[in-house]
Amino acid sequence: MKNLLFPHKFQPIGWCTFIPALAIGILIYFDAFSFLPNWAMTAVNDMAIIGIVIGALFIVCSRERVEDEMTRAIRLSSLLNSIYIYAVLLIGCTLFINGLEYLYFLTANTVLLPIIFVINFRLEMARYNKMNDDEEQN
């Protein structure tokens, strides 16, 4: 099977894009940029969404330093688990959130899947690396 992952050097670029964009997105949610004119607010909002998506893409779609078959399996299982979490969250919020708050959720929903995937993949990789380190010590 052909490997379509980015080189490892894209991962730090992804983190440098993802974290500030996520911080800006959180600040937008709490109305920290309300002083900006409408056109500037739209630009900041678009930059946050695009930064989160591109950063998450670079983080999870770039090779690890050691890219083996277990890493590929973890990547695939993280994607599946992220889709399950995303679906449950979307259904739950659709049932229990109404009105303007649901519109806020739908706005955040545009970048929710990549965020869940980054968190899930990094946690699974940390768990795998810890298990590997424990086996090497024995």
mmCIF file of N, CA and C in Angstrom:
data_model
loop_
_atom_site.group_PDB
_atom_site.id
_atom_site.type_symbol
_atom_site.label_atom_id
_atom_site.label_comp_id
_atom_site.label_asym_id
_atom_site.label_seq_id
_atom_site.Cartn_x
_atom_site.Cartn_y
_atom_site.Cartn_z
ATOM 1 N N MET A 1 0.847 -1.178 0.000
ATOM 2 C CA MET A 1 0.000 0.000 0.000
ATOM 3 C C MET A 1 0.895 1.245 0.000
ATOM 4 N N LYS A 2 0.548 2.204 -0.815
ATOM 5 C CA LYS A 2 1.341 3.421 -0.943
ATOM 6 C C LYS A 2 1.111 4.333 0.268
ATOM 7 N N ASN A 3 2.201 4.888 0.774
ATOM 8 C CA ASN A 3 2.133 5.759 1.937
ATOM 9 C C ASN A 3 1.999 7.208 1.455
ATOM 10 N N LEU A 4 0.905 7.851 1.755
ATOM 11 C CA LEU A 4 0.646 9.210 1.303
ATOM 12 C C LEU A 4 0.835 10.246 2.409
ATOM 13 N N LEU A 5 1.669 9.953 3.380
ATOM 14 C CA LEU A 5 1.877 10.868 4.497
ATOM 15 C C LEU A 5 2.898 11.942 4.142
ATOM 16 N N PHE A 6 2.771 13.098 4.795
ATOM 17 C CA PHE A 6 3.746 14.166 4.639
ATOM 18 C C PHE A 6 5.049 13.770 5.336
ATOM 19 N N PRO A 7 6.173 14.393 4.978
ATOM 20 C CA PRO A 7 7.415 14.148 5.731
ATOM 21 C C PRO A 7 7.272 14.619 7.179
ATOM 22 N N HIS A 8 8.128 14.109 8.052
ATOM 23 C CA HIS A 8 8.038 14.413 9.488
ATOM 24 C C HIS A 8 8.194 15.902 9.778
ATOM 25 N N LYS A 9 8.936 16.633 8.946
ATOM 26 C CA LYS A 9 9.172 18.053 9.210
ATOM 27 C C LYS A 9 7.892 18.891 9.149
ATOM 28 N N PHE A 10 6.802 18.331 8.614
ATOM 29 C CA PHE A 10 5.532 19.044 8.588
ATOM 30 C C PHE A 10 4.860 19.050 9.963
ATOM 31 N N GLN A 11 5.229 18.115 10.834
ATOM 32 C CA GLN A 11 4.579 18.022 12.137
ATOM 33 C C GLN A 11 4.823 19.262 13.009
ATOM 34 N N PRO A 12 6.048 19.757 13.163
ATOM 35 C CA PRO A 12 6.225 20.990 13.944
ATOM 36 C C PRO A 12 5.525 22.188 13.314
ATOM 37 N N ILE A 13 5.505 22.231 11.986
ATOM 38 C CA ILE A 13 4.775 23.311 11.301
ATOM 39 C C ILE A 13 3.293 23.222 11.656
ATOM 40 N N GLY A 14 2.771 22.003 11.699
ATOM 41 C CA GLY A 14 1.368 21.797 12.073
ATOM 42 C C GLY A 14 1.076 22.281 13.484
ATOM 43 N N TRP A 15 1.966 21.962 14.438
ATOM 44 C CA TRP A 15 1.766 22.411 15.818
ATOM 45 C C TRP A 15 1.835 23.933 15.918
ATOM 46 N N CYS A 16 2.762 24.539 15.171
ATOM 47 C CA CYS A 16 2.903 26.004 15.200
ATOM 48 C C CYS A 16 1.715 26.703 14.538
ATOM 49 N N THR A 17 0.979 25.989 13.740
ATOM 50 C CA THR A 17 -0.231 26.539 13.122
ATOM 51 C C THR A 17 -1.465 26.228 13.965
ATOM 52 N N PHE A 18 -1.536 24.998 14.467
ATOM 53 C CA PHE A 18 -2.723 24.506 15.175
ATOM 54 C C PHE A 18 -2.956 25.224 16.505
ATOM 55 N N ILE A 19 -1.931 25.349 17.323
ATOM 56 C CA ILE A 19 -2.112 25.899 18.678
ATOM 57 C C ILE A 19 -2.548 27.369 18.650
ATOM 58 N N PRO A 20 -1.876 28.257 17.898
ATOM 59 C CA PRO A 20 -2.364 29.646 17.873
ATOM 60 C C PRO A 20 -3.759 29.774 17.248
ATOM 61 N N ALA A 21 -4.021 28.987 16.199
ATOM 62 C CA ALA A 21 -5.340 29.060 15.564
ATOM 63 C C ALA A 21 -6.425 28.580 16.522
ATOM 64 N N LEU A 22 -6.148 27.525 17.282
ATOM 65 C CA LEU A 22 -7.107 27.044 18.267
ATOM 66 C C LEU A 22 -7.329 28.086 19.365
ATOM 67 N N ALA A 23 -6.256 28.738 19.813
ATOM 68 C CA ALA A 23 -6.382 29.796 20.827
ATOM 69 C C ALA A 23 -7.229 30.956 20.290
ATOM 70 N N ILE A 24 -6.991 31.347 19.048
ATOM 71 C CA ILE A 24 -7.796 32.419 18.438
ATOM 72 C C ILE A 24 -9.248 31.988 18.317
ATOM 73 N N GLY A 25 -9.475 30.727 17.933
ATOM 74 C CA GLY A 25 -10.843 30.214 17.840
ATOM 75 C C GLY A 25 -11.561 30.250 19.181
ATOM 76 N N ILE A 26 -10.860 29.907 20.244
ATOM 77 C CA ILE A 26 -11.465 29.961 21.583
ATOM 78 C C ILE A 26 -11.760 31.404 21.976
ATOM 79 N N LEU A 27 -10.840 32.303 21.659
ATOM 80 C CA LEU A 27 -11.085 33.724 21.953
ATOM 81 C C LEU A 27 -12.267 34.271 21.151
ATOM 82 N N ILE A 28 -12.410 33.832 19.914
ATOM 83 C CA ILE A 28 -13.565 34.249 19.103
ATOM 84 C C ILE A 28 -14.856 33.773 19.752
ATOM 85 N N TYR A 29 -14.838 32.537 20.255
ATOM 86 C CA TYR A 29 -16.036 31.989 20.893
ATOM 87 C C TYR A 29 -16.452 32.826 22.096
ATOM 88 N N PHE A 30 -15.478 33.353 22.833
ATOM 89 C CA PHE A 30 -15.789 34.168 24.010
ATOM 90 C C PHE A 30 -15.834 35.657 23.695
ATOM 91 N N ASP A 31 -15.974 36.005 22.419
ATOM 92 C CA ASP A 31 -16.199 37.380 21.958
ATOM 93 C C ASP A 31 -15.052 38.332 22.295
ATOM 94 N N ALA A 32 -13.826 37.849 22.247
ATOM 95 C CA ALA A 32 -12.681 38.705 22.575
ATOM 96 C C ALA A 32 -12.333 39.667 21.446
ATOM 97 N N PHE A 33 -12.863 39.426 20.265
ATOM 98 C CA PHE A 33 -12.559 40.279 19.119
ATOM 99 C C PHE A 33 -13.764 41.120 18.703
ATOM 100 N N SER A 34 -14.660 41.390 19.617
ATOM 101 C CA SER A 34 -15.884 42.123 19.277
ATOM 102 C C SER A 34 -15.601 43.577 18.882
ATOM 103 N N PHE A 35 -14.431 44.092 19.220
ATOM 104 C CA PHE A 35 -14.076 45.470 18.879
ATOM 105 C C PHE A 35 -13.705 45.624 17.401
ATOM 106 N N LEU A 36 -13.458 44.519 16.710
ATOM 107 C CA LEU A 36 -13.052 44.589 15.304
ATOM 108 C C LEU A 36 -14.237 44.913 14.400
ATOM 109 N N PRO A 37 -13.973 45.571 13.278
ATOM 110 C CA PRO A 37 -15.055 45.762 12.310
ATOM 111 C C PRO A 37 -15.474 44.417 11.721
ATOM 112 N N ASN A 38 -16.634 44.383 11.104
ATOM 113 C CA ASN A 38 -17.221 43.142 10.617
ATOM 114 C C ASN A 38 -16.308 42.413 9.638
ATOM 115 N N TRP A 39 -15.696 43.141 8.696
ATOM 116 C CA TRP A 39 -14.846 42.493 7.701
ATOM 117 C C TRP A 39 -13.601 41.884 8.347
ATOM 118 N N ALA A 40 -13.057 42.541 9.377
ATOM 119 C CA ALA A 40 -11.875 42.021 10.062
ATOM 120 C C ALA A 40 -12.244 40.798 10.910
ATOM 121 N N MET A 41 -13.411 40.840 11.519
ATOM 122 C CA MET A 41 -13.871 39.705 12.305
ATOM 123 C C MET A 41 -14.048 38.471 11.426
ATOM 124 N N THR A 42 -14.578 38.671 10.233
ATOM 125 C CA THR A 42 -14.738 37.567 9.283
ATOM 126 C C THR A 42 -13.378 36.998 8.898
ATOM 127 N N ALA A 43 -12.403 37.870 8.667
ATOM 128 C CA ALA A 43 -11.061 37.419 8.294
ATOM 129 C C ALA A 43 -10.407 36.634 9.439
ATOM 130 N N VAL A 44 -10.542 37.114 10.668
ATOM 131 C CA VAL A 44 -9.960 36.419 11.820
ATOM 132 C C VAL A 44 -10.626 35.062 12.005
ATOM 133 N N ASN A 45 -11.934 35.013 11.856
ATOM 134 C CA ASN A 45 -12.674 33.763 11.976
ATOM 135 C C ASN A 45 -12.217 32.756 10.921
ATOM 136 N N ASP A 46 -12.090 33.219 9.679
ATOM 137 C CA ASP A 46 -11.652 32.334 8.600
ATOM 138 C C ASP A 46 -10.232 31.834 8.837
ATOM 139 N N MET A 47 -9.356 32.725 9.305
ATOM 140 C CA MET A 47 -7.973 32.320 9.586
ATOM 141 C C MET A 47 -7.918 31.270 10.689
ATOM 142 N N ALA A 48 -8.753 31.414 11.702
ATOM 143 C CA ALA A 48 -8.771 30.448 12.800
ATOM 144 C C ALA A 48 -9.214 29.076 12.301
ATOM 145 N N ILE A 49 -10.288 29.039 11.537
ATOM 146 C CA ILE A 49 -10.798 27.760 11.038
ATOM 147 C C ILE A 49 -9.776 27.104 10.109
ATOM 148 N N ILE A 50 -9.239 27.861 9.168
ATOM 149 C CA ILE A 50 -8.276 27.303 8.225
ATOM 150 C C ILE A 50 -6.999 26.881 8.949
ATOM 151 N N GLY A 51 -6.556 27.656 9.925
ATOM 152 C CA GLY A 51 -5.367 27.297 10.699
ATOM 153 C C GLY A 51 -5.547 26.015 11.495
ATOM 154 N N ILE A 52 -6.709 25.846 12.104
ATOM 155 C CA ILE A 52 -6.979 24.624 12.866
ATOM 156 C C ILE A 52 -6.984 23.417 11.942
ATOM 157 N N VAL A 53 -7.658 23.535 10.813
ATOM 158 C CA VAL A 53 -7.765 22.401 9.899
ATOM 159 C C VAL A 53 -6.405 22.050 9.290
ATOM 160 N N ILE A 54 -5.674 23.045 8.802
ATOM 161 C CA ILE A 54 -4.367 22.764 8.197
ATOM 162 C C ILE A 54 -3.381 22.272 9.248
ATOM 163 N N GLY A 55 -3.386 22.879 10.428
ATOM 164 C CA GLY A 55 -2.496 22.421 11.497
ATOM 165 C C GLY A 55 -2.782 20.988 11.897
ATOM 166 N N ALA A 56 -4.060 20.652 12.066
ATOM 167 C CA ALA A 56 -4.430 19.278 12.422
ATOM 168 C C ALA A 56 -4.047 18.305 11.311
ATOM 169 N N LEU A 57 -4.237 18.710 10.075
ATOM 170 C CA LEU A 57 -3.867 17.869 8.940
ATOM 171 C C LEU A 57 -2.362 17.596 8.935
ATOM 172 N N PHE A 58 -1.559 18.632 9.161
ATOM 173 C CA PHE A 58 -0.112 18.448 9.190
ATOM 174 C C PHE A 58 0.326 17.601 10.378
ATOM 175 N N ILE A 59 -0.351 17.734 11.511
ATOM 176 C CA ILE A 59 0.031 16.975 12.708
ATOM 177 C C ILE A 59 -0.230 15.491 12.512
ATOM 178 N N VAL A 60 -1.424 15.149 12.084
ATOM 179 C CA VAL A 60 -1.787 13.734 12.035
ATOM 180 C C VAL A 60 -1.446 13.054 10.716
ATOM 181 N N CYS A 61 -1.184 13.829 9.681
ATOM 182 C CA CYS A 61 -0.876 13.223 8.383
ATOM 183 C C CYS A 61 0.592 13.346 8.016
ATOM 184 N N SER A 62 1.445 13.608 8.988
ATOM 185 C CA SER A 62 2.878 13.592 8.728
ATOM 186 C C SER A 62 3.463 12.375 9.443
ATOM 187 N N ARG A 63 4.513 11.859 8.872
ATOM 188 C CA ARG A 63 5.149 10.662 9.422
ATOM 189 C C ARG A 63 5.673 10.935 10.822
ATOM 190 N N GLU A 64 5.671 9.900 11.613
ATOM 191 C CA GLU A 64 6.333 9.951 12.912
ATOM 192 C C GLU A 64 7.825 9.724 12.678
ATOM 193 N N ARG A 65 8.639 9.980 13.691
ATOM 194 C CA ARG A 65 10.076 9.726 13.524
ATOM 195 C C ARG A 65 10.310 8.259 13.177
ATOM 196 N N VAL A 66 9.596 7.389 13.878
ATOM 197 C CA VAL A 66 9.641 5.963 13.579
ATOM 198 C C VAL A 66 8.244 5.586 13.104
ATOM 199 N N GLU A 67 8.107 5.440 11.814
ATOM 200 C CA GLU A 67 6.800 5.116 11.221
ATOM 201 C C GLU A 67 6.798 3.635 10.871
ATOM 202 N N ASP A 68 6.090 2.843 11.678
ATOM 203 C CA ASP A 68 6.016 1.416 11.414
ATOM 204 C C ASP A 68 4.560 0.999 11.254
ATOM 205 N N GLU A 69 4.341 -0.291 11.165
ATOM 206 C CA GLU A 69 2.974 -0.777 10.940
ATOM 207 C C GLU A 69 2.084 -0.532 12.157
ATOM 208 N N MET A 70 2.659 -0.527 13.346
ATOM 209 C CA MET A 70 1.864 -0.248 14.545
ATOM 210 C C MET A 70 1.390 1.202 14.545
ATOM 211 N N THR A 71 2.241 2.100 14.106
ATOM 212 C CA THR A 71 1.844 3.507 14.020
ATOM 213 C C THR A 71 0.701 3.677 13.037
ATOM 214 N N ARG A 72 0.779 2.981 11.925
ATOM 215 C CA ARG A 72 -0.318 3.030 10.942
ATOM 216 C C ARG A 72 -1.608 2.479 11.533
ATOM 217 N N ALA A 73 -1.505 1.388 12.292
ATOM 218 C CA ALA A 73 -2.690 0.809 12.924
ATOM 219 C C ALA A 73 -3.281 1.777 13.948
ATOM 220 N N ILE A 74 -2.408 2.438 14.717
ATOM 221 C CA ILE A 74 -2.877 3.416 15.705
ATOM 222 C C ILE A 74 -3.547 4.585 14.995
ATOM 223 N N ARG A 75 -2.968 5.030 13.885
ATOM 224 C CA ARG A 75 -3.534 6.139 13.118
ATOM 225 C C ARG A 75 -4.945 5.782 12.621
ATOM 226 N N LEU A 76 -5.089 4.577 12.096
ATOM 227 C CA LEU A 76 -6.392 4.142 11.577
ATOM 228 C C LEU A 76 -7.407 3.961 12.699
ATOM 229 N N SER A 77 -6.986 3.355 13.799
ATOM 230 C CA SER A 77 -7.924 3.159 14.907
ATOM 231 C C SER A 77 -8.314 4.491 15.547
ATOM 232 N N SER A 78 -7.373 5.444 15.587
ATOM 233 C CA SER A 78 -7.693 6.773 16.120
ATOM 234 C C SER A 78 -8.711 7.484 15.240
ATOM 235 N N LEU A 79 -8.573 7.325 13.940
ATOM 236 C CA LEU A 79 -9.542 7.929 13.031
ATOM 237 C C LEU A 79 -10.938 7.353 13.266
ATOM 238 N N LEU A 80 -11.023 6.037 13.381
ATOM 239 C CA LEU A 80 -12.315 5.405 13.616
ATOM 240 C C LEU A 80 -12.906 5.828 14.959
ATOM 241 N N ASN A 81 -12.085 5.830 16.008
ATOM 242 C CA ASN A 81 -12.568 6.256 17.326
ATOM 243 C C ASN A 81 -12.997 7.722 17.313
ATOM 244 N N SER A 82 -12.281 8.554 16.592
ATOM 245 C CA SER A 82 -12.628 9.970 16.499
ATOM 246 C C SER A 82 -13.967 10.159 15.807
ATOM 247 N N ILE A 83 -14.222 9.382 14.784
ATOM 248 C CA ILE A 83 -15.507 9.470 14.089
ATOM 249 C C ILE A 83 -16.637 9.033 15.011
ATOM 250 N N TYR A 84 -16.415 7.979 15.799
ATOM 251 C CA TYR A 84 -17.437 7.546 16.762
ATOM 252 C C TYR A 84 -17.717 8.637 17.794
ATOM 253 N N ILE A 85 -16.672 9.205 18.371
ATOM 254 C CA ILE A 85 -16.827 10.271 19.372
ATOM 255 C C ILE A 85 -17.541 11.467 18.766
ATOM 256 N N TYR A 86 -17.139 11.841 17.565
ATOM 257 C CA TYR A 86 -17.743 12.972 16.853
ATOM 258 C C TYR A 86 -19.238 12.721 16.621
ATOM 259 N N ALA A 87 -19.587 11.525 16.185
ATOM 260 C CA ALA A 87 -20.992 11.210 15.907
ATOM 261 C C ALA A 87 -21.832 11.249 17.186
ATOM 262 N N VAL A 88 -21.307 10.672 18.264
ATOM 263 C CA VAL A 88 -22.043 10.678 19.533
ATOM 264 C C VAL A 88 -22.222 12.105 20.039
ATOM 265 N N LEU A 89 -21.167 12.898 19.945
ATOM 266 C CA LEU A 89 -21.233 14.288 20.385
ATOM 267 C C LEU A 89 -22.222 15.087 19.535
ATOM 268 N N LEU A 90 -22.192 14.888 18.238
ATOM 269 C CA LEU A 90 -23.107 15.593 17.344
ATOM 270 C C LEU A 90 -24.558 15.217 17.621
ATOM 271 N N ILE A 91 -24.835 13.934 17.779
ATOM 272 C CA ILE A 91 -26.207 13.496 18.074
ATOM 273 C C ILE A 91 -26.655 14.017 19.432
ATOM 274 N N GLY A 92 -25.780 13.901 20.444
ATOM 275 C CA GLY A 92 -26.134 14.377 21.774
ATOM 276 C C GLY A 92 -26.417 15.865 21.796
ATOM 277 N N CYS A 93 -25.569 16.647 21.143
ATOM 278 C CA CYS A 93 -25.775 18.094 21.124
ATOM 279 C C CYS A 93 -27.004 18.476 20.310
ATOM 280 N N THR A 94 -27.292 17.725 19.249
ATOM 281 C CA THR A 94 -28.492 17.992 18.466
ATOM 282 C C THR A 94 -29.751 17.756 19.305
ATOM 283 N N LEU A 95 -29.704 16.750 20.153
ATOM 284 C CA LEU A 95 -30.875 16.443 20.980
ATOM 285 C C LEU A 95 -31.037 17.394 22.167
ATOM 286 N N PHE A 96 -29.920 17.852 22.737
ATOM 287 C CA PHE A 96 -30.010 18.575 24.000
ATOM 288 C C PHE A 96 -29.717 20.067 23.938
ATOM 289 N N ILE A 97 -29.243 20.579 22.811
ATOM 290 C CA ILE A 97 -28.961 22.008 22.697
ATOM 291 C C ILE A 97 -29.909 22.611 21.668
ATOM 292 N N ASN A 98 -30.513 23.714 22.029
ATOM 293 C CA ASN A 98 -31.448 24.383 21.125
ATOM 294 C C ASN A 98 -31.126 25.863 21.038
ATOM 295 N N GLY A 99 -31.710 26.497 20.042
ATOM 296 C CA GLY A 99 -31.604 27.942 19.912
ATOM 297 C C GLY A 99 -30.254 28.398 19.406
ATOM 298 N N LEU A 100 -29.868 29.575 19.860
ATOM 299 C CA LEU A 100 -28.631 30.197 19.423
ATOM 300 C C LEU A 100 -27.396 29.402 19.871
ATOM 301 N N GLU A 101 -27.490 28.721 21.001
ATOM 302 C CA GLU A 101 -26.371 27.911 21.473
ATOM 303 C C GLU A 101 -26.056 26.794 20.489
ATOM 304 N N TYR A 102 -27.092 26.248 19.841
ATOM 305 C CA TYR A 102 -26.862 25.201 18.848
ATOM 306 C C TYR A 102 -26.130 25.764 17.633
ATOM 307 N N LEU A 103 -26.410 26.988 17.271
ATOM 308 C CA LEU A 103 -25.689 27.630 16.176
ATOM 309 C C LEU A 103 -24.215 27.812 16.539
ATOM 310 N N TYR A 104 -23.931 28.160 17.784
ATOM 311 C CA TYR A 104 -22.546 28.247 18.247
ATOM 312 C C TYR A 104 -21.862 26.880 18.166
ATOM 313 N N PHE A 105 -22.589 25.845 18.579
ATOM 314 C CA PHE A 105 -22.030 24.497 18.495
ATOM 315 C C PHE A 105 -21.753 24.114 17.046
ATOM 316 N N LEU A 106 -22.664 24.429 16.145
ATOM 317 C CA LEU A 106 -22.447 24.088 14.739
ATOM 318 C C LEU A 106 -21.239 24.815 14.169
ATOM 319 N N THR A 107 -21.005 26.018 14.613
ATOM 320 C CA THR A 107 -19.808 26.744 14.176
ATOM 321 C C THR A 107 -18.552 26.029 14.660
ATOM 322 N N ALA A 108 -18.538 25.652 15.917
ATOM 323 C CA ALA A 108 -17.391 24.914 16.455
ATOM 324 C C ALA A 108 -17.292 23.522 15.833
ATOM 325 N N ASN A 109 -18.409 22.991 15.402
ATOM 326 C CA ASN A 109 -18.465 21.656 14.820
ATOM 327 C C ASN A 109 -17.657 21.547 13.528
ATOM 328 N N THR A 110 -17.436 22.671 12.845
ATOM 329 C CA THR A 110 -16.694 22.623 11.587
ATOM 330 C C THR A 110 -15.260 22.145 11.791
ATOM 331 N N VAL A 111 -14.694 22.359 12.968
ATOM 332 C CA VAL A 111 -13.314 21.944 13.238
ATOM 333 C C VAL A 111 -13.231 20.894 14.341
ATOM 334 N N LEU A 112 -14.366 20.366 14.757
ATOM 335 C CA LEU A 112 -14.375 19.431 15.875
ATOM 336 C C LEU A 112 -13.727 18.092 15.542
ATOM 337 N N LEU A 113 -13.980 17.552 14.375
ATOM 338 C CA LEU A 113 -13.415 16.250 14.023
ATOM 339 C C LEU A 113 -11.888 16.279 13.979
ATOM 340 N N PRO A 114 -11.257 17.260 13.322
ATOM 341 C CA PRO A 114 -9.787 17.266 13.365
ATOM 342 C C PRO A 114 -9.224 17.434 14.776
ATOM 343 N N ILE A 115 -9.900 18.224 15.604
ATOM 344 C CA ILE A 115 -9.422 18.413 16.981
ATOM 345 C C ILE A 115 -9.514 17.102 17.758
ATOM 346 N N ILE A 116 -10.638 16.414 17.631
ATOM 347 C CA ILE A 116 -10.795 15.124 18.307
ATOM 348 C C ILE A 116 -9.746 14.141 17.809
ATOM 349 N N PHE A 117 -9.485 14.154 16.506
ATOM 350 C CA PHE A 117 -8.510 13.233 15.932
ATOM 351 C C PHE A 117 -7.103 13.512 16.449
ATOM 352 N N VAL A 118 -6.705 14.772 16.513
ATOM 353 C CA VAL A 118 -5.377 15.118 17.026
ATOM 354 C C VAL A 118 -5.240 14.644 18.473
ATOM 355 N N ILE A 119 -6.234 14.935 19.296
ATOM 356 C CA ILE A 119 -6.178 14.541 20.707
ATOM 357 C C ILE A 119 -6.123 13.027 20.844
ATOM 358 N N ASN A 120 -6.997 12.340 20.112
ATOM 359 C CA ASN A 120 -7.071 10.884 20.195
ATOM 360 C C ASN A 120 -5.776 10.236 19.708
ATOM 361 N N PHE A 121 -5.252 10.673 18.583
ATOM 362 C CA PHE A 121 -4.034 10.086 18.027
ATOM 363 C C PHE A 121 -2.840 10.325 18.945
ATOM 364 N N ARG A 122 -2.708 11.528 19.471
ATOM 365 C CA ARG A 122 -1.580 11.819 20.359
ATOM 366 C C ARG A 122 -1.669 11.005 21.649
ATOM 367 N N LEU A 123 -2.878 10.845 22.204
ATOM 368 C CA LEU A 123 -3.028 10.027 23.413
ATOM 369 C C LEU A 123 -2.677 8.569 23.143
ATOM 370 N N GLU A 124 -3.138 8.042 22.015
ATOM 371 C CA GLU A 124 -2.838 6.654 21.666
ATOM 372 C C GLU A 124 -1.342 6.455 21.412
ATOM 373 N N MET A 125 -0.692 7.418 20.749
ATOM 374 C CA MET A 125 0.746 7.308 20.507
ATOM 375 C C MET A 125 1.523 7.388 21.822
ATOM 376 N N ALA A 126 1.092 8.252 22.732
ATOM 377 C CA ALA A 126 1.753 8.348 24.035
ATOM 378 C C ALA A 126 1.595 7.033 24.808
ATOM 379 N N ARG A 127 0.410 6.458 24.746
ATOM 380 C CA ARG A 127 0.170 5.171 25.424
ATOM 381 C C ARG A 127 1.053 4.078 24.812
ATOM 382 N N TYR A 128 1.150 4.054 23.495
ATOM 383 C CA TYR A 128 1.982 3.055 22.812
ATOM 384 C C TYR A 128 3.462 3.248 23.149
ATOM 385 N N ASN A 129 3.924 4.501 23.141
ATOM 386 C CA ASN A 129 5.330 4.766 23.466
ATOM 387 C C ASN A 129 5.663 4.412 24.909
ATOM 388 N N LYS A 130 4.731 4.669 25.818
ATOM 389 C CA LYS A 130 4.952 4.313 27.224
ATOM 390 C C LYS A 130 5.023 2.794 27.378
ATOM 391 N N MET A 131 4.124 2.087 26.678
ATOM 392 C CA MET A 131 4.132 0.629 26.739
ATOM 393 C C MET A 131 5.444 0.084 26.151
ATOM 394 N N ASN A 132 5.911 0.685 25.090
ATOM 395 C CA ASN A 132 7.168 0.274 24.467
ATOM 396 C C ASN A 132 8.345 0.510 25.392
ATOM 397 N N ASP A 133 8.375 1.657 26.066
ATOM 398 C CA ASP A 133 9.439 1.970 27.000
ATOM 399 C C ASP A 133 9.453 0.995 28.179
ATOM 400 N N ASP A 134 8.249 0.653 28.666
ATOM 401 C CA ASP A 134 8.161 -0.304 29.779
ATOM 402 C C ASP A 134 8.683 -1.681 29.372
ATOM 403 N N GLU A 135 8.390 -2.101 28.134
ATOM 404 C CA GLU A 135 8.865 -3.402 27.662
ATOM 405 C C GLU A 135 10.387 -3.402 27.490
ATOM 406 N N GLU A 136 10.950 -2.293 27.058
ATOM 407 C CA GLU A 136 12.397 -2.213 26.862
ATOM 408 C C GLU A 136 13.142 -2.237 28.188
ATOM 409 N N GLN A 137 12.532 -1.737 29.256
ATOM 410 C CA GLN A 137 13.177 -1.723 30.569
ATOM 411 C C GLN A 137 13.200 -3.106 31.175
ATOM 412 N N ASN A 138 12.264 -3.954 30.805
ATOM 413 C CA ASN A 138 12.204 -5.318 31.393
ATOM 414 C C ASN A 138 13.152 -6.256 30.743
#
